């Protein structure tokens, strides 16, 4: 962004242009005195700009102390700009001193003795080539200053930077074209040369202001502007019981009521009003729950910012609850799921043990797997730890039972009759648990004896050690007709508990 020129600065620039034009016509005492006035005004302006720059550098120093990691890189650039600008400013001050000395010095009032002397400037700047050296140094300083400008602003700063070394269009007009030093310093009185050098000093200080202020703005370019404050309270627990300690972290939070972020909670967007999103849902189920999602917000630099968030809470019963997820019974040989919650305690603070004859494995906060080895009863004891103190809060007895016997089937039929066509397409015997609280529990067929009593034929019998029908009976199976009988005896099966159990005989009448 270009530095706005105040009216005083505009007046100085205008006066300098008018006086320079008048030099081509006549060099009178009035014109020389006018240059002296302009030069003094430029010097005053330089002091004002220097004071402004000093305040900016002090702001940089204060912010560096508060946040060195963030401000440090920009402060370093600002310091480099100051060093480069001061060096060039002092170089010009030395040239002005040379012109004063070469023109005869100052009088008792501190003014130039020979303001209208016209040879000194041309001698120093053109004959001795100091003007060419000055142009090269000013171009180098301009390049250094612009290296501190972000790429997206470089074109604008290149156009508006006060330190501009390009020649005006009129310098290239006419038969005799002038180069930069000749255009500025050929045959000008010494007061005009000094005023011009003061103007370059003014351009340097104003350019320094533009660059340093932009660097200071870059420090906070990505900062959000917050216009609202609100108190927030975070409790150590969402549920408490009498005698427990409540702890709260209380803080002030800032947000912007003019910025509407996009907030996604558990995969769905929520309404946002005055910069605050509100989420509500009816909770269900016991144990730990999570609210998570993403906040999307366009930053001051135009880039989209995504900030994930996650917060957990606990859903508990009105009192301590120890519940077998299937029913109030543990089965030998199975993994019996167990859920434990206690009002006033987060799930992660709860621990459970089981008496001899069983074991508990914690799968997640509030969830366990119970395994038992013998029938009877076991007791589950629950403790809770809070503020470094562990205490017993509940216990409950559970019955321990063996799994019920499975039902023997051929195909989907459990007898006592079955069509011949349906029987013939089956390949073996099955042992299924029916209407059991656990899904997917399987029993393996260990052994059985299969007998076929067909009309007009001798009874045949074979023993199998797998679910499949004995291969030697395949012909008899294919020959089954209505009125024949198939018997399954000496049946043994093995369940998930590893126990081999015998089942009663089953008869199928073929019809």
Coordinates of C-alpha atoms in Angstrom, one line a residue:
X1 CA 0.0 0.0 0.0
X2 CA 1.5 3.4 -1.0
X3 CA 2.5 5.8 1.7
X4 CA 0.1 8.8 1.5
X5 CA 1.8 12.1 1.2
X6 CA 0.7 14.9 3.5
X7 CA 0.0 18.4 2.1
X8 CA 3.3 19.7 3.3
X9 CA 5.2 17.0 1.4
X10 CA 3.2 17.6 -1.8
X11 CA 3.9 21.3 -1.5
X12 CA 7.7 20.7 -1.2
X13 CA 7.7 18.5 -4.3
X14 CA 5.7 21.0 -6.3
X15 CA 7.9 23.9 -5.3
X16 CA 11.1 21.9 -6.2
X17 CA 9.7 21.2 -9.7
X18 CA 8.7 24.9 -10.2
X19 CA 12.1 26.2 -9.1
X20 CA 14.0 23.7 -11.3
X21 CA 12.0 24.9 -14.3
X22 CA 12.8 28.5 -13.4
X23 CA 16.5 27.8 -13.3
X24 CA 16.5 27.3 -17.1
X25 CA 15.3 30.9 -17.5
X26 CA 17.2 32.9 -14.9
X27 CA 19.1 32.4 -11.6
X28 CA 18.1 35.3 -9.5
X29 CA 18.7 35.8 -5.8
X30 CA 15.0 35.2 -5.2
X31 CA 15.1 31.8 -6.8
X32 CA 18.2 30.8 -4.9
X33 CA 16.5 31.9 -1.6
X34 CA 13.5 29.9 -2.6
X35 CA 15.6 26.8 -3.1
X36 CA 17.0 27.4 0.4
X37 CA 13.4 27.5 1.8
X38 CA 12.5 24.3 0.0
X39 CA 15.7 22.6 1.3
X40 CA 14.9 23.6 4.9
X41 CA 11.3 22.3 4.5
X42 CA 12.7 19.0 3.2
X43 CA 15.1 18.8 6.2
X44 CA 12.2 19.4 8.6
X45 CA 10.1 16.7 6.8
X46 CA 13.0 14.3 7.1
X47 CA 13.1 14.7 10.8
X48 CA 9.3 14.1 11.1
X49 CA 9.6 10.9 9.0
X50 CA 12.6 9.7 11.1
X51 CA 10.7 10.2 14.3
X52 CA 7.8 8.2 12.8
X53 CA 10.2 5.4 11.8
X54 CA 11.7 5.4 15.3
X55 CA 8.3 4.8 16.8
X56 CA 7.8 1.8 14.4
X57 CA 11.1 0.3 15.4
X58 CA 10.2 0.7 19.0
X59 CA 6.9 -1.2 18.4
X60 CA 8.9 -3.9 16.7
X61 CA 11.2 -4.2 19.7
X62 CA 8.3 -4.5 22.1
X63 CA 6.6 -7.1 20.1
X64 CA 9.8 -9.0 19.7
X65 CA 10.1 -9.2 23.5
X66 CA 6.5 -10.6 23.7
X67 CA 6.8 -13.1 20.9
X68 CA 10.4 -13.6 19.6
X69 CA 9.6 -16.6 17.5
X70 CA 6.9 -14.9 15.5
X71 CA 8.3 -11.4 15.3
X72 CA 12.0 -12.3 15.0
X73 CA 12.2 -12.9 11.2
X74 CA 10.3 -9.7 10.5
X75 CA 12.3 -7.6 13.0
X76 CA 15.6 -8.9 11.4
X77 CA 14.4 -7.7 8.0
X78 CA 13.4 -4.3 9.4
X79 CA 16.8 -3.9 11.0
X80 CA 18.4 -4.6 7.6
X81 CA 16.2 -2.0 6.0
X82 CA 17.2 0.5 8.6
X83 CA 21.0 -0.2 8.2
X84 CA 20.7 0.1 4.4
X85 CA 18.6 3.3 4.5
X86 CA 20.9 5.0 7.1
X87 CA 24.0 4.1 5.1
X88 CA 22.6 5.7 2.0
X89 CA 21.2 8.7 3.9
X90 CA 24.6 9.3 5.4
X91 CA 26.3 8.9 2.0
X92 CA 24.1 11.7 0.7
X93 CA 24.8 13.8 3.7
X94 CA 28.6 13.5 2.9
X95 CA 28.0 14.6 -0.7
X96 CA 26.1 17.7 0.6
X97 CA 29.0 18.5 2.9
X98 CA 31.4 18.2 -0.1
X99 CA 29.3 20.7 -2.1
X100 CA 29.3 23.1 0.8
X101 CA 33.0 22.9 1.2
X102 CA 33.8 23.1 -2.5
X103 CA 31.5 26.2 -2.9
X104 CA 33.2 28.2 -0.2
X105 CA 31.6 27.0 3.0
X106 CA 29.1 28.7 5.3
X107 CA 28.9 32.2 6.6
X108 CA 28.5 33.3 10.2
X109 CA 24.7 32.8 10.1
X110 CA 25.3 29.1 9.0
X111 CA 24.1 29.8 5.4
X112 CA 25.9 29.0 2.1
X113 CA 28.3 31.8 1.1
X114 CA 27.9 31.2 -2.6
X115 CA 24.4 29.7 -3.2
X116 CA 24.5 30.5 -7.0
X117 CA 27.9 28.9 -7.7
X118 CA 27.3 26.8 -10.8
X119 CA 30.5 24.9 -11.4
X120 CA 30.9 22.9 -8.2
X121 CA 27.9 20.6 -8.7
X122 CA 28.8 19.8 -12.3
X123 CA 32.5 19.2 -11.4
X124 CA 31.7 16.8 -8.5
X125 CA 28.7 15.0 -10.0
X126 CA 29.7 14.8 -13.7
X127 CA 33.4 15.4 -14.1
X128 CA 34.4 13.4 -11.1
X129 CA 31.6 10.8 -11.8
X130 CA 30.0 11.0 -8.4
X131 CA 26.6 11.4 -10.0
X132 CA 27.0 8.0 -11.7
X133 CA 28.1 6.5 -8.4
X134 CA 25.0 8.0 -6.7
X135 CA 22.6 6.6 -9.3
X136 CA 24.1 3.1 -8.9
X137 CA 23.8 3.3 -5.1
X138 CA 20.2 4.5 -5.2
X139 CA 19.3 1.7 -7.6
X140 CA 21.0 -0.9 -5.3
X141 CA 19.1 0.5 -2.3
X142 CA 15.8 0.4 -4.1
X143 CA 16.4 -3.2 -5.0
X144 CA 17.3 -4.1 -1.4
X145 CA 14.1 -2.4 -0.1
X146 CA 11.9 -4.3 -2.5
X147 CA 13.4 -7.7 -1.5
X148 CA 11.4 -7.3 1.7
X149 CA 8.1 -7.0 -0.1
X150 CA 5.8 -10.1 -0.5
X151 CA 5.5 -11.4 -4.1
X152 CA 1.8 -10.4 -4.3
X153 CA 2.6 -6.8 -3.4
X154 CA 5.8 -6.4 -5.4
X155 CA 4.2 -4.8 -8.5
X156 CA 2.3 -2.2 -6.4
X157 CA 5.4 -1.3 -4.3
X158 CA 7.6 -1.1 -7.4
X159 CA 5.2 1.5 -8.8
X160 CA 4.6 3.6 -5.7
X161 CA 7.9 3.5 -3.9
X162 CA 9.1 7.1 -3.4
X163 CA 12.7 6.2 -4.2
X164 CA 12.3 6.1 -8.0
X165 CA 15.5 6.4 -10.2
X166 CA 13.8 6.6 -13.6
X167 CA 14.2 9.7 -15.7
X168 CA 11.2 11.8 -16.6
X169 CA 9.9 11.6 -20.1
X170 CA 11.2 15.0 -21.0
X171 CA 14.8 13.9 -20.5
X172 CA 14.5 11.7 -23.6
X173 CA 13.0 14.4 -25.8
X174 CA 15.0 16.8 -28.1
X175 CA 18.1 16.3 -30.2
X176 CA 20.5 16.0 -27.2
X177 CA 19.3 13.2 -24.9
X178 CA 20.5 13.4 -21.3
X179 CA 21.5 10.6 -19.0
X180 CA 20.4 10.6 -15.3
X181 CA 23.4 12.5 -13.8
X182 CA 23.4 15.1 -16.5
X183 CA 19.6 15.7 -16.3
X184 CA 19.8 16.3 -12.5
X185 CA 23.2 18.0 -12.0
X186 CA 24.4 19.7 -15.2
X187 CA 24.9 23.5 -14.7
X188 CA 22.8 23.8 -11.5
X189 CA 23.7 26.2 -8.6
X190 CA 25.1 24.6 -5.5
X191 CA 21.9 25.3 -3.5
X192 CA 19.8 23.4 -6.1
X193 CA 22.2 20.5 -5.9
X194 CA 22.0 20.3 -2.1
X195 CA 18.2 20.6 -2.3
X196 CA 18.1 17.7 -4.7
X197 CA 20.3 15.6 -2.5
X198 CA 17.9 16.4 0.5
X199 CA 15.0 15.3 -1.7
X200 CA 16.7 12.0 -2.3
X201 CA 17.2 11.7 1.5
X202 CA 13.5 12.4 1.9
X203 CA 12.6 9.7 -0.7
X204 CA 14.8 7.2 1.2
X205 CA 13.1 7.9 4.6
X206 CA 9.6 7.7 3.1
X207 CA 10.5 4.5 1.3
X208 CA 12.0 3.1 4.5
X209 CA 8.6 4.0 6.2
X210 CA 6.6 2.1 3.6
X211 CA 8.8 -1.1 3.8
X212 CA 9.1 -1.2 7.6
X213 CA 5.4 -0.5 8.2
X214 CA 4.5 -3.3 5.8
X215 CA 6.9 -5.7 7.6
X216 CA 5.1 -4.8 10.9
X217 CA 1.8 -5.5 9.3
X218 CA 3.0 -8.8 8.0
X219 CA 3.7 -9.9 11.6
X220 CA -0.1 -9.9 12.2
X221 CA -1.3 -10.6 8.6
X222 CA -2.5 -14.1 9.6
X223 CA -3.9 -13.1 13.0
X224 CA -7.7 -13.2 13.5
X225 CA -9.4 -10.1 14.9
X226 CA -11.7 -11.0 17.8
X227 CA -14.5 -8.7 18.9
X228 CA -16.2 -10.7 21.6
X229 CA -15.2 -12.2 24.9
X230 CA -16.9 -15.0 26.8
X231 CA -16.2 -16.9 30.0
X232 CA -15.7 -20.7 29.7
X233 CA -15.8 -23.2 32.5
X234 CA -14.3 -26.8 32.2
X235 CA -15.3 -29.2 35.0
X236 CA -13.2 -32.2 36.1
X237 CA -16.4 -34.3 35.7
X238 CA -19.7 -33.9 34.1
X239 CA -21.4 -36.0 36.9
X240 CA -20.7 -35.8 40.6
X241 CA -22.0 -37.5 43.7
X242 CA -22.2 -36.2 47.3
X243 CA -18.8 -36.1 48.9
X244 CA -16.9 -35.9 45.7
X245 CA -14.7 -32.9 44.9
X246 CA -15.6 -30.5 42.1
X247 CA -12.8 -28.7 40.2
X248 CA -13.2 -26.1 37.5
X249 CA -10.9 -24.5 35.1
X250 CA -12.2 -21.0 34.3
X251 CA -10.9 -19.0 31.4
X252 CA -11.8 -16.2 29.1
X253 CA -12.3 -17.0 25.4
X254 CA -12.3 -14.6 22.4
X255 CA -14.2 -15.1 19.2
X256 CA -15.4 -13.0 16.3
X257 CA -19.2 -12.4 15.9
X258 CA -18.7 -11.1 12.4
X259 CA -17.0 -14.3 11.1
X260 CA -19.1 -17.4 10.4
X261 CA -17.0 -20.5 10.3
X262 CA -18.2 -23.9 8.9
X263 CA -18.4 -26.4 11.8
X264 CA -18.8 -30.1 11.1
X265 CA -19.7 -32.3 14.1
X266 CA -19.7 -36.1 13.8
X267 CA -19.9 -35.7 10.0
X268 CA -22.8 -33.2 9.8
X269 CA -22.7 -29.4 9.6
X270 CA -24.3 -27.4 12.5
X271 CA -25.9 -24.0 12.7
X272 CA -23.5 -21.1 13.5
X273 CA -24.8 -17.8 14.9
X274 CA -22.6 -14.8 15.8
X275 CA -19.5 -16.9 15.4
X276 CA -20.7 -19.7 17.8
X277 CA -21.9 -23.1 16.7
X278 CA -24.4 -25.0 18.9
X279 CA -24.6 -28.8 18.9
X280 CA -27.3 -30.8 20.7
X281 CA -28.2 -34.5 20.6
X282 CA -30.1 -37.0 22.8
X283 CA -27.5 -39.3 24.3
X284 CA -28.1 -43.1 24.4
X285 CA -26.1 -46.1 25.6
X286 CA -23.7 -46.3 28.5
X287 CA -20.1 -45.5 28.6
X288 CA -17.7 -42.9 27.0
X289 CA -18.9 -40.9 24.0
X290 CA -17.1 -38.5 21.7
X291 CA -18.0 -35.2 20.0
X292 CA -15.5 -34.6 17.2
X293 CA -15.3 -32.7 14.0
X294 CA -13.6 -29.9 12.0
X295 CA -13.9 -26.1 12.1
X296 CA -13.2 -24.5 8.7
X297 CA -12.4 -20.8 8.6
X298 CA -11.0 -18.5 6.0
X299 CA -8.0 -16.7 7.5
X300 CA -7.0 -13.0 7.0
X301 CA -4.6 -14.0 4.3
X302 CA -7.4 -15.7 2.3
X303 CA -6.2 -19.3 3.0
X304 CA -8.7 -21.8 4.4
X305 CA -7.8 -23.1 7.9
X306 CA -9.0 -26.4 9.2
X307 CA -8.9 -27.1 12.9
X308 CA -10.0 -30.5 14.2
X309 CA -11.5 -30.9 17.6
X310 CA -12.6 -33.7 19.8
X311 CA -14.2 -33.8 23.3
X312 CA -15.3 -36.9 25.2
X313 CA -18.1 -37.2 27.8
X314 CA -19.5 -40.1 29.8
X315 CA -23.0 -41.4 29.7
X316 CA -23.8 -43.3 32.9
X317 CA -26.8 -44.7 34.7
X318 CA -28.5 -43.0 37.6
X319 CA -26.5 -45.2 39.9
X320 CA -23.7 -47.8 39.6
X321 CA -24.6 -50.3 37.0
X322 CA -23.0 -53.7 36.4
X323 CA -24.8 -55.4 33.5
X324 CA -24.0 -58.4 31.5
X325 CA -24.7 -57.3 27.9
X326 CA -26.4 -60.6 27.0
X327 CA -28.2 -61.5 30.3
X328 CA -27.5 -61.8 34.0
X329 CA -25.7 -65.1 33.4
X330 CA -22.1 -66.0 32.5
X331 CA -21.6 -69.0 30.3
X332 CA -18.6 -71.3 30.6
X333 CA -16.4 -71.3 27.5
X334 CA -17.8 -68.0 26.1
X335 CA -16.6 -64.4 26.1
X336 CA -19.3 -62.7 28.2
X337 CA -19.4 -59.0 27.5
X338 CA -19.9 -56.8 30.6
X339 CA -20.6 -53.0 30.9
X340 CA -19.9 -51.1 34.1
X341 CA -20.8 -47.5 34.7
X342 CA -21.0 -45.4 37.9
X343 CA -22.8 -42.1 38.2
X344 CA -20.3 -39.3 39.1
X345 CA -17.3 -41.1 37.8
X346 CA -15.8 -41.1 34.3
X347 CA -15.6 -44.5 32.7
X348 CA -11.8 -44.4 32.6
X349 CA -11.7 -44.0 36.4
X350 CA -13.6 -47.3 37.0
X351 CA -11.9 -50.7 37.5
X352 CA -13.4 -54.1 38.1
X353 CA -12.3 -57.5 39.3
X354 CA -14.0 -60.9 39.5
X355 CA -13.7 -63.6 42.2
X356 CA -12.0 -66.9 41.9
X357 CA -13.4 -69.0 39.1
X358 CA -13.3 -66.2 36.5
X359 CA -11.3 -63.5 34.9
X360 CA -12.0 -60.0 33.4
X361 CA -10.3 -58.4 30.4
X362 CA -10.9 -54.6 30.0
X363 CA -11.5 -53.9 26.3
X364 CA -12.3 -50.1 26.6
X365 CA -13.4 -47.6 29.2
X366 CA -16.4 -49.2 31.0
X367 CA -16.4 -52.4 28.9
X368 CA -15.0 -55.9 29.9
X369 CA -15.0 -59.5 28.7
X370 CA -15.7 -62.0 31.5
X371 CA -14.6 -65.7 31.1
X372 CA -15.6 -68.3 33.7
X373 CA -14.4 -71.9 34.3
X374 CA -16.8 -73.6 36.6
X375 CA -20.5 -73.5 37.4
X376 CA -22.0 -71.8 40.4
X377 CA -21.6 -68.0 41.0
X378 CA -19.0 -65.4 40.8
X379 CA -18.9 -61.8 42.1
X380 CA -17.8 -58.8 40.2
X381 CA -16.4 -56.0 42.4
X382 CA -16.1 -52.4 41.1
X383 CA -13.8 -49.7 42.4
X384 CA -13.3 -46.1 41.3
X385 CA -10.2 -43.9 41.5
X386 CA -10.5 -40.1 41.8
X387 CA -8.0 -37.6 43.1
X388 CA -5.5 -40.4 43.8
X389 CA -8.0 -42.2 46.0
X390 CA -9.4 -45.7 45.2
X391 CA -12.6 -46.9 46.9
X392 CA -15.1 -49.7 46.4
X393 CA -18.4 -48.6 45.0
X394 CA -20.4 -51.7 44.0
X395 CA -20.4 -55.5 43.6
X396 CA -22.8 -58.0 42.0
X397 CA -23.2 -61.8 41.8
X398 CA -23.7 -63.6 38.5
X399 CA -24.8 -67.2 37.9
X400 CA -22.4 -69.3 36.0
X401 CA -23.9 -72.0 33.7
X402 CA -22.9 -74.4 31.0
X403 CA -24.2 -73.7 27.5
X404 CA -27.4 -75.7 26.8
X405 CA -27.2 -78.8 24.6
X406 CA -27.5 -78.2 20.9
X407 CA -30.3 -79.6 18.7
X408 CA -29.3 -82.3 16.1
X409 CA -30.5 -81.6 12.6
X410 CA -30.2 -83.0 9.1
X411 CA -30.4 -80.0 6.9
X412 CA -32.9 -77.8 8.6
X413 CA -35.0 -80.7 9.9
X414 CA -34.7 -81.9 13.5
X415 CA -37.2 -84.9 12.9
X416 CA -39.0 -87.0 13.6
X417 CA -39.9 -87.3 9.9
X418 CA -38.3 -86.0 6.7
X419 CA -39.1 -86.4 3.0
X420 CA -36.8 -88.9 1.2
X421 CA -35.9 -86.3 -1.5
X422 CA -34.9 -83.8 1.1
X423 CA -32.8 -86.3 3.1
X424 CA -30.9 -87.6 0.1
X425 CA -29.5 -84.2 -0.8
X426 CA -28.0 -83.7 2.7
X427 CA -24.4 -84.4 3.4
X428 CA -24.2 -84.8 7.1
X429 CA -25.4 -84.1 10.7
X430 CA -25.5 -80.7 12.4
X431 CA -25.6 -79.5 16.0
X432 CA -27.3 -76.1 16.4
X433 CA -28.0 -74.0 19.4
X434 CA -31.5 -72.6 19.1
X435 CA -32.8 -69.3 20.6
X436 CA -29.5 -68.7 22.4
X437 CA -28.5 -65.2 23.6
X438 CA -25.1 -65.5 21.9
X439 CA -25.0 -65.5 18.1
X440 CA -22.7 -67.7 16.1
X441 CA -21.9 -70.3 18.9
X442 CA -21.1 -73.6 17.2
X443 CA -20.8 -77.2 18.3
X444 CA -18.6 -79.6 16.4
X445 CA -19.7 -83.2 15.7
X446 CA -17.1 -85.5 17.3
X447 CA -18.7 -88.9 16.5
X448 CA -22.0 -90.7 15.9
X449 CA -23.4 -94.0 14.7
X450 CA -25.7 -93.9 11.6
X451 CA -28.1 -96.9 11.0
X452 CA -30.5 -97.3 8.1
X453 CA -33.5 -99.7 8.4
X454 CA -35.0 -100.0 4.9
X455 CA -37.9 -102.3 4.1
X456 CA -37.0 -105.6 2.5
X457 CA -33.2 -105.0 3.2
X458 CA -30.9 -105.8 6.1
X459 CA -30.1 -102.9 8.5
X460 CA -26.8 -101.3 7.7
X461 CA -24.7 -99.4 10.3
X462 CA -21.5 -97.3 10.2
X463 CA -19.7 -94.9 12.7
X464 CA -18.6 -91.4 11.6
X465 CA -16.0 -89.2 13.2
X466 CA -17.0 -86.0 11.4
X467 CA -20.3 -84.3 10.6
X468 CA -20.4 -85.9 7.2
X469 CA -22.4 -89.1 6.5
X470 CA -20.3 -92.2 6.3
X471 CA -19.2 -92.8 2.7
X472 CA -20.1 -96.6 2.9
X473 CA -23.7 -95.7 3.5
X474 CA -24.0 -93.4 0.4
X475 CA -25.7 -96.1 -1.6
X476 CA -28.2 -96.9 1.1
X477 CA -29.0 -93.2 1.5
X478 CA -29.7 -92.9 -2.3
X479 CA -32.1 -95.9 -2.0
X480 CA -34.2 -94.5 0.8
X481 CA -38.0 -94.7 0.3
X482 CA -41.0 -93.7 2.3
X483 CA -41.5 -96.0 5.3
X484 CA -37.7 -96.4 5.9
X485 CA -36.0 -95.3 9.2
X486 CA -32.6 -93.6 9.8
X487 CA -31.2 -93.8 13.4
X488 CA -28.4 -91.6 14.9
X489 CA -26.9 -93.1 18.1
X490 CA -23.9 -92.6 20.3
X491 CA -23.7 -88.9 19.4
X492 CA -20.9 -86.8 20.9
X493 CA -20.3 -83.1 20.3
X494 CA -17.8 -80.5 21.5
X495 CA -18.7 -76.8 22.2
X496 CA -16.5 -73.7 22.6
X497 CA -15.8 -74.7 26.2
X498 CA -13.9 -77.7 24.9
X499 CA -16.1 -80.2 26.8
X500 CA -17.3 -83.2 24.9
X501 CA -20.9 -84.0 25.7
X502 CA -23.1 -86.9 24.7
X503 CA -26.5 -86.3 23.2
X504 CA -29.6 -88.5 23.1
X505 CA -30.4 -90.6 20.0
X506 CA -32.4 -89.2 17.1
X507 CA -34.7 -91.1 14.7
X508 CA -35.8 -89.9 11.3
X509 CA -38.8 -91.6 9.5
X510 CA -38.6 -91.2 5.8
X511 CA -41.9 -90.3 4.1

